[in-house]
Short mmCIF file of C-alpha atoms and ligand atoms in Angstrom, two decimals:
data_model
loop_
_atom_site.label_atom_id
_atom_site.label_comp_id
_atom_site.label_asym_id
_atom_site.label_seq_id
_atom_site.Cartn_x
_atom_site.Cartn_y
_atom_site.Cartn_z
CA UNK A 7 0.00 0.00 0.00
CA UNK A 8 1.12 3.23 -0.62
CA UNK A 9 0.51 7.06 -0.15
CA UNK A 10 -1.35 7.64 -3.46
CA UNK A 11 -3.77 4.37 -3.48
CA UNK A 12 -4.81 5.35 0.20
CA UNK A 13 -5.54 9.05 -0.58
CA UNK A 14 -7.80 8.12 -3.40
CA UNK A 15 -9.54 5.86 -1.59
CA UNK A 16 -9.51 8.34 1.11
CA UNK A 17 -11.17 10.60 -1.13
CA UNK A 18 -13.47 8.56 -2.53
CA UNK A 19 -15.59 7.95 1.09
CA UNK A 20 -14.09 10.10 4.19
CA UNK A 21 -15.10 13.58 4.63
CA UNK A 22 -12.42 15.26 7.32
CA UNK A 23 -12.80 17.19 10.24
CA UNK A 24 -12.19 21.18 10.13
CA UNK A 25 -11.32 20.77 6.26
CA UNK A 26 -13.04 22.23 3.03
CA UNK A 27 -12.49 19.22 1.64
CA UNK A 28 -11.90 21.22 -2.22
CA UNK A 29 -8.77 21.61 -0.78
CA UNK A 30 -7.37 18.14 -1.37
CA UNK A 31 -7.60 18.86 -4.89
CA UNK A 32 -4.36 20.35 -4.71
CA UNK A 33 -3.43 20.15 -0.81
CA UNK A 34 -1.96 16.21 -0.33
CA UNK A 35 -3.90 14.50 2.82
CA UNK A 36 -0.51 12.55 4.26
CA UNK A 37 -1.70 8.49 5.19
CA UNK A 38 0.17 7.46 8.38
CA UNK A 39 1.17 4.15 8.81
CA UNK A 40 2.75 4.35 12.21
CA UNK A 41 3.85 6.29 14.88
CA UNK A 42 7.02 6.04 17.53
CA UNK A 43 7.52 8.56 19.92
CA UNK A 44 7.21 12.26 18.19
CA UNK A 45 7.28 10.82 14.51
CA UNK A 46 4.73 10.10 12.51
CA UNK A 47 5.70 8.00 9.29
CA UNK A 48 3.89 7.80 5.96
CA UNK A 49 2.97 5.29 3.75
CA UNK A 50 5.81 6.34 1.42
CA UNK A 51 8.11 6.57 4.42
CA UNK A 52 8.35 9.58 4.55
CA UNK A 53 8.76 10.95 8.12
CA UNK A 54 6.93 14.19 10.28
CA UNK A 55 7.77 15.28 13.67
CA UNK A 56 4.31 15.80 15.53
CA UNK A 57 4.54 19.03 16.64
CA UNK A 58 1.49 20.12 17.85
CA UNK A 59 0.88 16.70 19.53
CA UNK A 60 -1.76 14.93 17.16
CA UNK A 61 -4.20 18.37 18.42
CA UNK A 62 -2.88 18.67 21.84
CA UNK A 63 -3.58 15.20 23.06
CA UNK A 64 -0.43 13.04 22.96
CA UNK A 65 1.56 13.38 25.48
CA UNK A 66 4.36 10.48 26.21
CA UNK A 67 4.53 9.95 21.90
CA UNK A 68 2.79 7.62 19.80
CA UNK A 69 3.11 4.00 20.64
CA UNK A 70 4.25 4.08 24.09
CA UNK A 71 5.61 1.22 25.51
CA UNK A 72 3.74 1.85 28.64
CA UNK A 73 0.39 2.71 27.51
CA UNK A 74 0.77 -0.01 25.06
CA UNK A 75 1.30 -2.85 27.65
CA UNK A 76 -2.16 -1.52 29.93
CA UNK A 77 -4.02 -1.39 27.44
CA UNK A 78 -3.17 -5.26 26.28
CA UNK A 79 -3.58 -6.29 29.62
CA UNK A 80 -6.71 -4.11 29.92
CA UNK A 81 -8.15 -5.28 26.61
CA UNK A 82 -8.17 -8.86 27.80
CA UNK A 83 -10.32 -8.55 30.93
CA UNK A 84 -12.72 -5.87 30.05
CA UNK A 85 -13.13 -4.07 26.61
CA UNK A 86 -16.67 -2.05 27.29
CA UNK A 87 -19.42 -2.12 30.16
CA UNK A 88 -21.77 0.54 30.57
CA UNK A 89 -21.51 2.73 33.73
CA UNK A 90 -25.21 3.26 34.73
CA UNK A 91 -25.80 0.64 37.48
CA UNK A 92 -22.36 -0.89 37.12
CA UNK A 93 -19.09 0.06 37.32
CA UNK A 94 -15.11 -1.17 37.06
CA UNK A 95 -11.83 -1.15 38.68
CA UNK A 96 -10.26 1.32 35.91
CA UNK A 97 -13.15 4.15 36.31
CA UNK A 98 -12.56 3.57 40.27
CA UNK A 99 -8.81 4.03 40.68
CA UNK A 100 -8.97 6.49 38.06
CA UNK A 101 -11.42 8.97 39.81
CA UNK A 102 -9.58 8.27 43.08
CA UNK A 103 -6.63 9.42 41.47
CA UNK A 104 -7.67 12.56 39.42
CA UNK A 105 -9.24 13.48 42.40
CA UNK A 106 -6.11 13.01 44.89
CA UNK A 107 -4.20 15.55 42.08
CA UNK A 108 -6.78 17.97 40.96
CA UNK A 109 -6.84 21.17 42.78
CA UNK A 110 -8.50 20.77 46.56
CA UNK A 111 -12.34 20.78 47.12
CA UNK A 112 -13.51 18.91 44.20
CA UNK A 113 -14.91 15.48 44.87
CA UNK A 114 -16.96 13.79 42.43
CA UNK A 115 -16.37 12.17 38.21
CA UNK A 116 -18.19 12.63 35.98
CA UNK A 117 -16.89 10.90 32.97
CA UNK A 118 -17.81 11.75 28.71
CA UNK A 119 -16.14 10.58 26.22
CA UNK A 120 -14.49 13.89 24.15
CA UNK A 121 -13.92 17.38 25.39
CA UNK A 122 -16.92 19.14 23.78
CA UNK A 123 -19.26 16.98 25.76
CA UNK A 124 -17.68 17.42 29.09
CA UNK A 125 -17.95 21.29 28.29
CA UNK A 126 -21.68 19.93 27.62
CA UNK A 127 -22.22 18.47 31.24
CA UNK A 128 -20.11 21.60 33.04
CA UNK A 129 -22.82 23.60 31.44
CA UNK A 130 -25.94 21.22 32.20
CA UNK A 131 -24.73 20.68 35.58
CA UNK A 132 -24.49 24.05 36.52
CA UNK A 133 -27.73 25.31 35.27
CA UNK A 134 -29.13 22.03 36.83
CA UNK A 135 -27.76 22.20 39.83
CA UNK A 136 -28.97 25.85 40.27
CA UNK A 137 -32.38 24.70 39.38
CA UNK A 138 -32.05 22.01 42.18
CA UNK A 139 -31.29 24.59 44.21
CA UNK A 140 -34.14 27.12 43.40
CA UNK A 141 -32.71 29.76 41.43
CA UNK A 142 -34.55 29.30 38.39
CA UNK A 143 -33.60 32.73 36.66
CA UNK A 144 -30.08 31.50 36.78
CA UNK A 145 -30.08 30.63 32.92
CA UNK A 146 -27.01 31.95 31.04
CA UNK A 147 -23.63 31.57 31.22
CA UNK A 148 -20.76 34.00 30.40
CA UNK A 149 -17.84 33.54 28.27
CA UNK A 150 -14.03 35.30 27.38
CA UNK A 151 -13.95 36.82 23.99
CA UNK A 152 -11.70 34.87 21.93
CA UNK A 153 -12.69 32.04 24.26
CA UNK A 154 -12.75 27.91 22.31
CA UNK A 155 -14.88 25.49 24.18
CA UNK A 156 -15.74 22.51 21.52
CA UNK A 157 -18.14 22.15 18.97
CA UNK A 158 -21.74 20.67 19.77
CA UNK A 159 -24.05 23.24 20.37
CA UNK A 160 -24.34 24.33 23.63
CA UNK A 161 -19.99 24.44 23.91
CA UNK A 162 -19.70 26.18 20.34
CA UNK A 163 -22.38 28.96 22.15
CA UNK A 164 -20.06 29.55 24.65
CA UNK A 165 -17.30 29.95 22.86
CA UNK A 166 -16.27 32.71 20.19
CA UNK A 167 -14.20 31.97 17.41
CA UNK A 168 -16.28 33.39 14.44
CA UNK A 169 -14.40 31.32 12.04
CA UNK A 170 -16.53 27.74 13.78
CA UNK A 171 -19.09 29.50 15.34
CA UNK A 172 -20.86 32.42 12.98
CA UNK A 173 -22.94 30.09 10.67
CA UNK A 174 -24.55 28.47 14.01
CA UNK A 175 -25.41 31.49 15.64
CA UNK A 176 -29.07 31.37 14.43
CA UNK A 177 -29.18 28.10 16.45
CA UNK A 178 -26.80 28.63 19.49
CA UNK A 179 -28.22 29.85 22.94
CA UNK A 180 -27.15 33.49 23.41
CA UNK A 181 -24.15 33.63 25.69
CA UNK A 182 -22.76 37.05 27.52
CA UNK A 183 -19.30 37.71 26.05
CA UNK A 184 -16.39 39.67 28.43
CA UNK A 185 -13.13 40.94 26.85
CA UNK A 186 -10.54 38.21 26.94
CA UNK A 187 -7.51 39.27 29.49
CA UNK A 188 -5.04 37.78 26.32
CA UNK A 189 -1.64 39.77 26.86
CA UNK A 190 -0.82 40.41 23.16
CA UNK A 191 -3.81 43.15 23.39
CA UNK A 192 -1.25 44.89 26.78
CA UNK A 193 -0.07 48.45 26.15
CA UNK A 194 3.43 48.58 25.68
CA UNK A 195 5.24 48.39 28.71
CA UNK A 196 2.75 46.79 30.80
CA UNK A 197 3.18 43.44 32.55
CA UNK A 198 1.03 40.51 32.18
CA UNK A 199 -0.22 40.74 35.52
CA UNK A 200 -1.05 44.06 35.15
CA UNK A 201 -2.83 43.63 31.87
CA UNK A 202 -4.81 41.03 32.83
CA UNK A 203 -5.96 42.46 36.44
CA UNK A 204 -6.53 45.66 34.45
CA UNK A 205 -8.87 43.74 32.21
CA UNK A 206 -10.77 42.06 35.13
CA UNK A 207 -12.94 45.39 35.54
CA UNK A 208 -15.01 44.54 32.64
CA UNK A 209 -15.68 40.96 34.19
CA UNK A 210 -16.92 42.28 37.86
CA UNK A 211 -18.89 44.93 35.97
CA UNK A 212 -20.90 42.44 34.41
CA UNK A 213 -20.92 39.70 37.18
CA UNK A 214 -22.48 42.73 39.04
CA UNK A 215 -25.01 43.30 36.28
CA UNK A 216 -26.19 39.84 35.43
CA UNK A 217 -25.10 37.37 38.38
CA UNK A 218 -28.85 36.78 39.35
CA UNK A 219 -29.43 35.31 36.01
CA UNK A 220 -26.12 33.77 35.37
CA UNK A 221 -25.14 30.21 36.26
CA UNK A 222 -21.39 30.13 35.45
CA UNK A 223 -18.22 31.37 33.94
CA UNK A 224 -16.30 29.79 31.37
CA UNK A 225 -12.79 30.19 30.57
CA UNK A 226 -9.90 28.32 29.16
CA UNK A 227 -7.21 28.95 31.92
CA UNK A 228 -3.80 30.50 30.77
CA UNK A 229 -3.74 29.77 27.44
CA UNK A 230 -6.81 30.11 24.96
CA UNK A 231 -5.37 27.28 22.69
CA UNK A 232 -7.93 27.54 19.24
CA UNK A 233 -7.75 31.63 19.46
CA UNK A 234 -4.37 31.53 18.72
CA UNK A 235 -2.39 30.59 21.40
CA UNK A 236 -3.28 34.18 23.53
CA UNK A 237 -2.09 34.03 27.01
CA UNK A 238 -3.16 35.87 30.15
CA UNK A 239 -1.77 36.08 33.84
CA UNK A 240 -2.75 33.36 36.86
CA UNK A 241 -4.03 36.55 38.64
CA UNK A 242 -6.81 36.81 36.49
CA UNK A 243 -8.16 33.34 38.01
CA UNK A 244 -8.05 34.57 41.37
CA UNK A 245 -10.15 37.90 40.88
CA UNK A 246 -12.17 35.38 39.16
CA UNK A 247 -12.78 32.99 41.73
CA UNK A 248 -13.19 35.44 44.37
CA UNK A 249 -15.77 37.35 42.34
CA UNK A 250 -17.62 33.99 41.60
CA UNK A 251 -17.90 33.29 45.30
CA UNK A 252 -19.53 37.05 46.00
CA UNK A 253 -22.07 36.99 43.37
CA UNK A 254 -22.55 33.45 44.10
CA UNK A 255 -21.77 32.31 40.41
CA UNK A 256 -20.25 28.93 39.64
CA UNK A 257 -16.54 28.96 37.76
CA UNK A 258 -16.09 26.34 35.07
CA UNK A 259 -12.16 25.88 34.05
CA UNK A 260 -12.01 23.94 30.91
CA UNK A 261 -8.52 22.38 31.19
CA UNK A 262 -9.11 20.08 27.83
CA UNK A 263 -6.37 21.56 26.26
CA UNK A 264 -4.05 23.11 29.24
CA UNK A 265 -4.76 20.22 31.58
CA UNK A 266 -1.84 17.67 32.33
CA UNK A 267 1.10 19.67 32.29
CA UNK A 268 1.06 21.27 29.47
CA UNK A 269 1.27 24.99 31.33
CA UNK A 270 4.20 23.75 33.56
CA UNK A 271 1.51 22.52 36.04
CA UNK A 272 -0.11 19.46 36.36
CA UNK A 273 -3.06 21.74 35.80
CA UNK A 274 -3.28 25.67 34.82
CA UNK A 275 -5.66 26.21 37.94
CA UNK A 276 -2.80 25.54 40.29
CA UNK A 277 -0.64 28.25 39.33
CA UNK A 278 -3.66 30.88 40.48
CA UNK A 279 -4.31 28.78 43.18
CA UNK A 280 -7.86 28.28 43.08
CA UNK A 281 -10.04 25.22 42.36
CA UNK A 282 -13.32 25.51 39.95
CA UNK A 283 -16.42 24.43 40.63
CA UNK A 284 -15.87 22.44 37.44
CA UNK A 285 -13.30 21.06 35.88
CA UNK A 286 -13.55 19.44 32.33
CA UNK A 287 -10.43 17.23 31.20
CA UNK A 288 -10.05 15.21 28.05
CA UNK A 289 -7.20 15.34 25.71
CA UNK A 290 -4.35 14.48 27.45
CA UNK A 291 -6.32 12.39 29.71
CA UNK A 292 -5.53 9.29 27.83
CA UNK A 293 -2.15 9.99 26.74
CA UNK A 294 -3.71 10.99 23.53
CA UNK A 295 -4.50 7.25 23.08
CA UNK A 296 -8.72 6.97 23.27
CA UNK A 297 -11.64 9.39 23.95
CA UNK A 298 -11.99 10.24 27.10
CA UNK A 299 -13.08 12.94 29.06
CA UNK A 300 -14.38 13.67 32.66
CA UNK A 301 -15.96 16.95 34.68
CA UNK A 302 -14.85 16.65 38.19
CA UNK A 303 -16.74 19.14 40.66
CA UNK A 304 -17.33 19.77 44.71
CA UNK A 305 -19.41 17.71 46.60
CA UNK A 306 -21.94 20.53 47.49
CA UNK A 307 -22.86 20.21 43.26
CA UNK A 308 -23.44 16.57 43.86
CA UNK A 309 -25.27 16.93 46.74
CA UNK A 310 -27.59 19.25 45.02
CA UNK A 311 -28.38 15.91 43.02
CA UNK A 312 -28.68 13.49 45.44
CA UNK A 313 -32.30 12.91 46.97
CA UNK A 314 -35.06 10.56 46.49
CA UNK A 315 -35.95 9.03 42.63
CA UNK A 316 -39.62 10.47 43.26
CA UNK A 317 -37.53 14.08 43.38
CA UNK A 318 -36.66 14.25 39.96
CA UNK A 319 -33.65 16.02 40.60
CA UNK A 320 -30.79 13.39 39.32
CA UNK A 321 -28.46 14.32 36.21
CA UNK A 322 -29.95 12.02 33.21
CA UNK A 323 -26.92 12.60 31.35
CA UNK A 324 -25.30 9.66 29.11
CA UNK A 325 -22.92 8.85 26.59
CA UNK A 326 -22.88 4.91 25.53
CA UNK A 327 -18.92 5.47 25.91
CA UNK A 328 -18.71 6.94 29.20
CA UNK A 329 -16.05 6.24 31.73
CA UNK A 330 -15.09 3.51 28.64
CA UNK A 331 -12.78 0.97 30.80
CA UNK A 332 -9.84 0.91 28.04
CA UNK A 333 -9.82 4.79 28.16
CA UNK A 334 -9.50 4.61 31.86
CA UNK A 335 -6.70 2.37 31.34
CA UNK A 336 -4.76 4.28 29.13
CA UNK A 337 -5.05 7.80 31.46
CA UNK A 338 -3.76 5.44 34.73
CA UNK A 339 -0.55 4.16 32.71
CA UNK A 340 -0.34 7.79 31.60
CA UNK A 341 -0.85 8.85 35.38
CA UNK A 342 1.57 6.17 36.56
CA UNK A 343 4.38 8.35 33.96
CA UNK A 344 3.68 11.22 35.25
CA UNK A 345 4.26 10.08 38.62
CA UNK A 346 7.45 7.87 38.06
CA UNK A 347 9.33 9.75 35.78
CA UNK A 348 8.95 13.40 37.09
CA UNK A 349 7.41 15.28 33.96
CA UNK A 350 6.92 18.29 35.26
CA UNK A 351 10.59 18.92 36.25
CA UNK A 352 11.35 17.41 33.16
CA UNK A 353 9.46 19.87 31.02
CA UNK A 354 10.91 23.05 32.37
CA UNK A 355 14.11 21.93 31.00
CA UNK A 356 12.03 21.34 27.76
CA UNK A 357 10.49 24.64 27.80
CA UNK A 358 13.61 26.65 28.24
CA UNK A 359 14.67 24.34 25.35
CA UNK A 360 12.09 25.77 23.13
CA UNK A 361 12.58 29.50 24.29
CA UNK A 362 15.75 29.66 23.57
CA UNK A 363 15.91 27.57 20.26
CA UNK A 364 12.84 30.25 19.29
CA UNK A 365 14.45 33.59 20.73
CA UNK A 366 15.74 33.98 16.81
CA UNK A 367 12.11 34.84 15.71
CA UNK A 368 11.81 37.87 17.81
CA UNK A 369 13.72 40.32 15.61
CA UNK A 370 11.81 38.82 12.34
CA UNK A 371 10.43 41.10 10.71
CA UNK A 372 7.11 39.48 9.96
CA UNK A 373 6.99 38.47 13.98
CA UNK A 374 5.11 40.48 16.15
CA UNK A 375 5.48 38.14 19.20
CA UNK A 376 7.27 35.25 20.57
CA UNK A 377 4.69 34.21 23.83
CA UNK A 378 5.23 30.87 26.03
CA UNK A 379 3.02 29.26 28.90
CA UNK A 380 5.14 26.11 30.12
CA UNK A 381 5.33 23.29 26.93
CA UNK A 382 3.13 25.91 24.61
CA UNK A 383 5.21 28.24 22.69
CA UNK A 384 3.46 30.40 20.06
CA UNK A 385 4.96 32.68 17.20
CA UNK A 386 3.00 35.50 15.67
CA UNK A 387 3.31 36.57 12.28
CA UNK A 388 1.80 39.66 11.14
CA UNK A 389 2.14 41.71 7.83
CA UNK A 390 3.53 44.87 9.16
CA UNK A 391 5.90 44.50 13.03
CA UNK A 392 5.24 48.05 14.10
CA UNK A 393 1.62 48.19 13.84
CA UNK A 394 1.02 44.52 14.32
CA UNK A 395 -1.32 44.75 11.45
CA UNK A 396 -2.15 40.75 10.94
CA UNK A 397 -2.26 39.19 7.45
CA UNK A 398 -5.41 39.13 5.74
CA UNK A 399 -6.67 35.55 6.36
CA UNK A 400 -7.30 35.16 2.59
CA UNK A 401 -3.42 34.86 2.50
CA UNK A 402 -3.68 31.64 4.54
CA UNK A 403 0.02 32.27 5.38
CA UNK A 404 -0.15 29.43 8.22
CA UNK A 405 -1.20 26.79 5.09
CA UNK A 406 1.89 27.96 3.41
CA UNK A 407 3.90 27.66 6.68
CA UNK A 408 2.53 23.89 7.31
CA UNK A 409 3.11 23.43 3.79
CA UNK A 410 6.78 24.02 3.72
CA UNK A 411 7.15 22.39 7.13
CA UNK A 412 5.71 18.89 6.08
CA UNK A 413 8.39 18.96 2.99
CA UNK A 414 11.08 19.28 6.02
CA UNK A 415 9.93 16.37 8.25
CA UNK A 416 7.19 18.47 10.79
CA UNK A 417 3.82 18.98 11.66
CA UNK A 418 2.97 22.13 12.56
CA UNK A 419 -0.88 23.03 12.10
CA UNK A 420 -0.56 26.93 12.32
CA UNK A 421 -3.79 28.94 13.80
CA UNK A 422 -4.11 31.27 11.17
CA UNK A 423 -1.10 33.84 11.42
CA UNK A 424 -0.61 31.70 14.45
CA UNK A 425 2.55 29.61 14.58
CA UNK A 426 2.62 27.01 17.54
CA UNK A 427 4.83 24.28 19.41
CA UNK A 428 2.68 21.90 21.24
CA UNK A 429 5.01 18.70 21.02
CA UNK A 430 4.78 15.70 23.24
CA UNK A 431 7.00 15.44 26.19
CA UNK A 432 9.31 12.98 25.03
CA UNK A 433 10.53 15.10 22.41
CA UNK A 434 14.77 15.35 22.93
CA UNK A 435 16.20 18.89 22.54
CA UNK A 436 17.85 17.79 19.07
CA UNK A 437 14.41 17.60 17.98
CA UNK A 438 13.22 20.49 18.91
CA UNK A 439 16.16 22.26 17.20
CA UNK A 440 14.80 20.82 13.91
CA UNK A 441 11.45 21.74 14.91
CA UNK A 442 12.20 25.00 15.10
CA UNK A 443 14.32 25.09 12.07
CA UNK A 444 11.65 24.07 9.98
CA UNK A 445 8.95 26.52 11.64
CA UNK A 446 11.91 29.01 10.84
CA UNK A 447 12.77 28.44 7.18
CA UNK A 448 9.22 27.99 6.80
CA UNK A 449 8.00 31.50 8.18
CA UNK A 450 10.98 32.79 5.86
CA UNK A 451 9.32 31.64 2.64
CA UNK A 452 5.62 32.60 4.21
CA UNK A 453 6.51 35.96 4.71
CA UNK A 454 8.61 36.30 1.62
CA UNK A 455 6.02 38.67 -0.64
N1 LIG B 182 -12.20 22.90 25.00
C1 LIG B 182 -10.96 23.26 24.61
C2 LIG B 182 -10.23 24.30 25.40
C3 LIG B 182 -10.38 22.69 23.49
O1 LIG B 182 -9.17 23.08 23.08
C4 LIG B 182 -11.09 21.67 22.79
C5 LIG B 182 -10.54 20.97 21.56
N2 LIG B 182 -9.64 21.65 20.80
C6 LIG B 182 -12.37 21.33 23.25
C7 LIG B 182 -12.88 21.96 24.35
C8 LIG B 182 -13.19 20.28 22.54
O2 LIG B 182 -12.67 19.00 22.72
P1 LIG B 182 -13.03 17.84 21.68
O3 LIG B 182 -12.34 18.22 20.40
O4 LIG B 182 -12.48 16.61 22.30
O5 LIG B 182 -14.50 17.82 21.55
#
């Protein structure tokens, strides 16, 4: 088998995700036969360094010994059972665990199987749980400009990236939107912190306005991954927490993306210390093996559930896949890495890796900013340096910059004039020389006319 038989096959019956599929008529889709670590090899053999992680989810590299070996074992006992009325030792020890490392206070699993559906049950839950509670104004929920939570319905309405989300809009409940604290928008010479407490004013205003009618806030901590890679200060999440607690508002942190190290802490919540009243994992959750996702939240949520059947207050929420036993599996072995081979100290050596092998694009003169947050490094290219004015998307100068990486060996998947290094963890500091290499020869012939 080889590259061309399998994309004309390909073509013939698959329609891909986030693609205008017209594209392929000129734009090669790229097979891949197997994986090992950060490479990715084609049916032609052909080679790619996975830079951006497969979209954020792998995190020990593909085919991991470790992972591998669970999930045999795993597969042989128990493939599937459903979780309503029964249960199994991998859901158990896995919600023991998450809990025992997620931020303190939160006590309960509740387990989906892909991140836009645990942004689904944050949202249910909340508004349910209010209900449960008696405040039945509390309907709406508000959301970060810029902000990416998935794309069913109710996540897509709480998010707002026009590019996924303008077409919808006639069918999408009507969300409140807040300016995003993102530091690229700082005046010069102000600090992140500063920019992003400055930027908190608009928030309380309208917590003040609408928290009788509002059930939650939404926001992608840190880093809001599909806008671009924008990045905001930890002190943000504490004005944000403490102003959820006085207007009595619950806090939602979707960690889908940002969750398991991938900020330079185990999760981005820790770094403001504060713990949400939900928080929605997937992604990295399985080692980027199998979808998986869970919402874990406090016990006073839960117990806003719990009564008698005849009550009608229980959370009728179900996915055939939830809390799938070889998912589970795969997120303990990549639990048990984290653990034994002390990733997070590891990765700081990583990231300073990456900021110094990407200090070069600084002075380009199509770069308007090199930004980091832990094992996320981001590169922005822009038309004209001193007024930052962006390339007009109908350039599609990222396509040309993927499309001159591939031809060097890498996989970068730029967001729009957005350049980004998302690699796995395992990636050496050779590689991420010839990462950068090829994001940098690449941006040269991007930018070129
Ligand atoms: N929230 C965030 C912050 C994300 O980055 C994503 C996926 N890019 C999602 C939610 C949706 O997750 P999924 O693609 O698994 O539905």
């Amino acid at each position: 088998m080889d590259n061309a038989t399998l994309i004309q096959r390909d073509l013939a019956a698959v329609w891909h995700p986030c693609t205008q599929m017209k594209d392929h008529e000129w734009l090669p889709l790229i097979p891949i036969r197997r994986g090992e670590g950060v490479w990715l090899e084609d049916f032609d053999g052909k080679r790619y360094l996975d830079a951006i992680s497969s979209w954020w989810v792998n995190l020990f590299g593909h085919g991991n010994p470790r992972i591998n070996a669970a999930l045999r074992t795993q597969l042989d006992q128990l493939e599937q059972v459903f979780l309503a009325g029964f249960t199994h030792e991998p859901v158990i020890e896995l919600s023991e665990r998450l809990l025992r490392l997620a931020p303190p206070g939160l006590a309960r699993c509740f387990y989906a199987d892909n991140g836009s559906s645990a942004v689904e049950v944050a949202l249910k839950m909340s508004y349910h749980a209010w209900h449960n509670q008696g405040a039945a104004d509390k309907t709406k929920f508000i959301t970060l400009s810029n902000s990416y939570h998935g794309e069913t319905l109710g996540a897509l309405a709480v998010g707002d990236v026009a590019l996924y989300k303008e077409t919808y809009q006639p069918l999408l409940m009507q969300a409140i939107t807040v300016p995003s604290p993102d530091c690229y928008q700082r005046e010069p010479g102000s600090s992140w912190a500063e920019h992003s407490a400055r930027l908190f004013e608009p928030m309380k205003t309208t917590l003040a306005r609408h928290a009788h009618e509002v059930c939650a806030v939404i926001v992608e901590p840190l880093v809001q991954c599909a806008g671009g890679m924008r990045m905001y200060d930890p002190v943000y999440l504490q004005l944000l927490r403490a102003a959820c607690d006085d207007y009595g508002v619950h806090l939602i942190a979707d960690e889908i993306a940002v969750g398991f190290g991938r900020t330079g802490t185990l999760f981005a919540c820790e770094q403001a210390h504060v713990t949400p009243d939900y928080l929605c994992l997937a992604k990295g959750l399985t080692g980027g093996y199998l979808p998986l996702s869970v919402v874990l939240t406090r016990e006073n949520i839960y117990q806003a559930f719990y009564d008698e059947y005849a009550s009608q207050r229980a959370f009728l929420h179900s996915h055939s896949y939830t809390g799938n036993p070889l998912g589970c599996r795969a997120a303990l072995a990549t639990l048990d890495i984290f653990a034994s081979d002390n990733i997070l100290e590891r990765n700081k050596t990583l990231a300073k890796a990456m900021a110094r092998a990407t200090e070069q694009f600084i002075d380009h003169p199509h770069v308007a900013e090199v930004r980091q947050t832990g094992m996320i490094l981001a590169v922005e290219m822009v038309q004209d340096k001193a007024t930052r004015t962006p390339y007009p998307w109908q350039d599609r100068r990222g396509l040309r910059v993927y499309q001159q990486a591939l031809q060097q060996g890498v996989l970068l998947r730029p967001l729009g004039n957005v350049i980004y290094f998302m690699p796995p963890y395992v990636i050496t500091a050779d590689e991420i020389d010839l990462m950068v290499q090829a994001a940098a020869t690449s941006i040269d012939h991007a930018t070129l006319n």
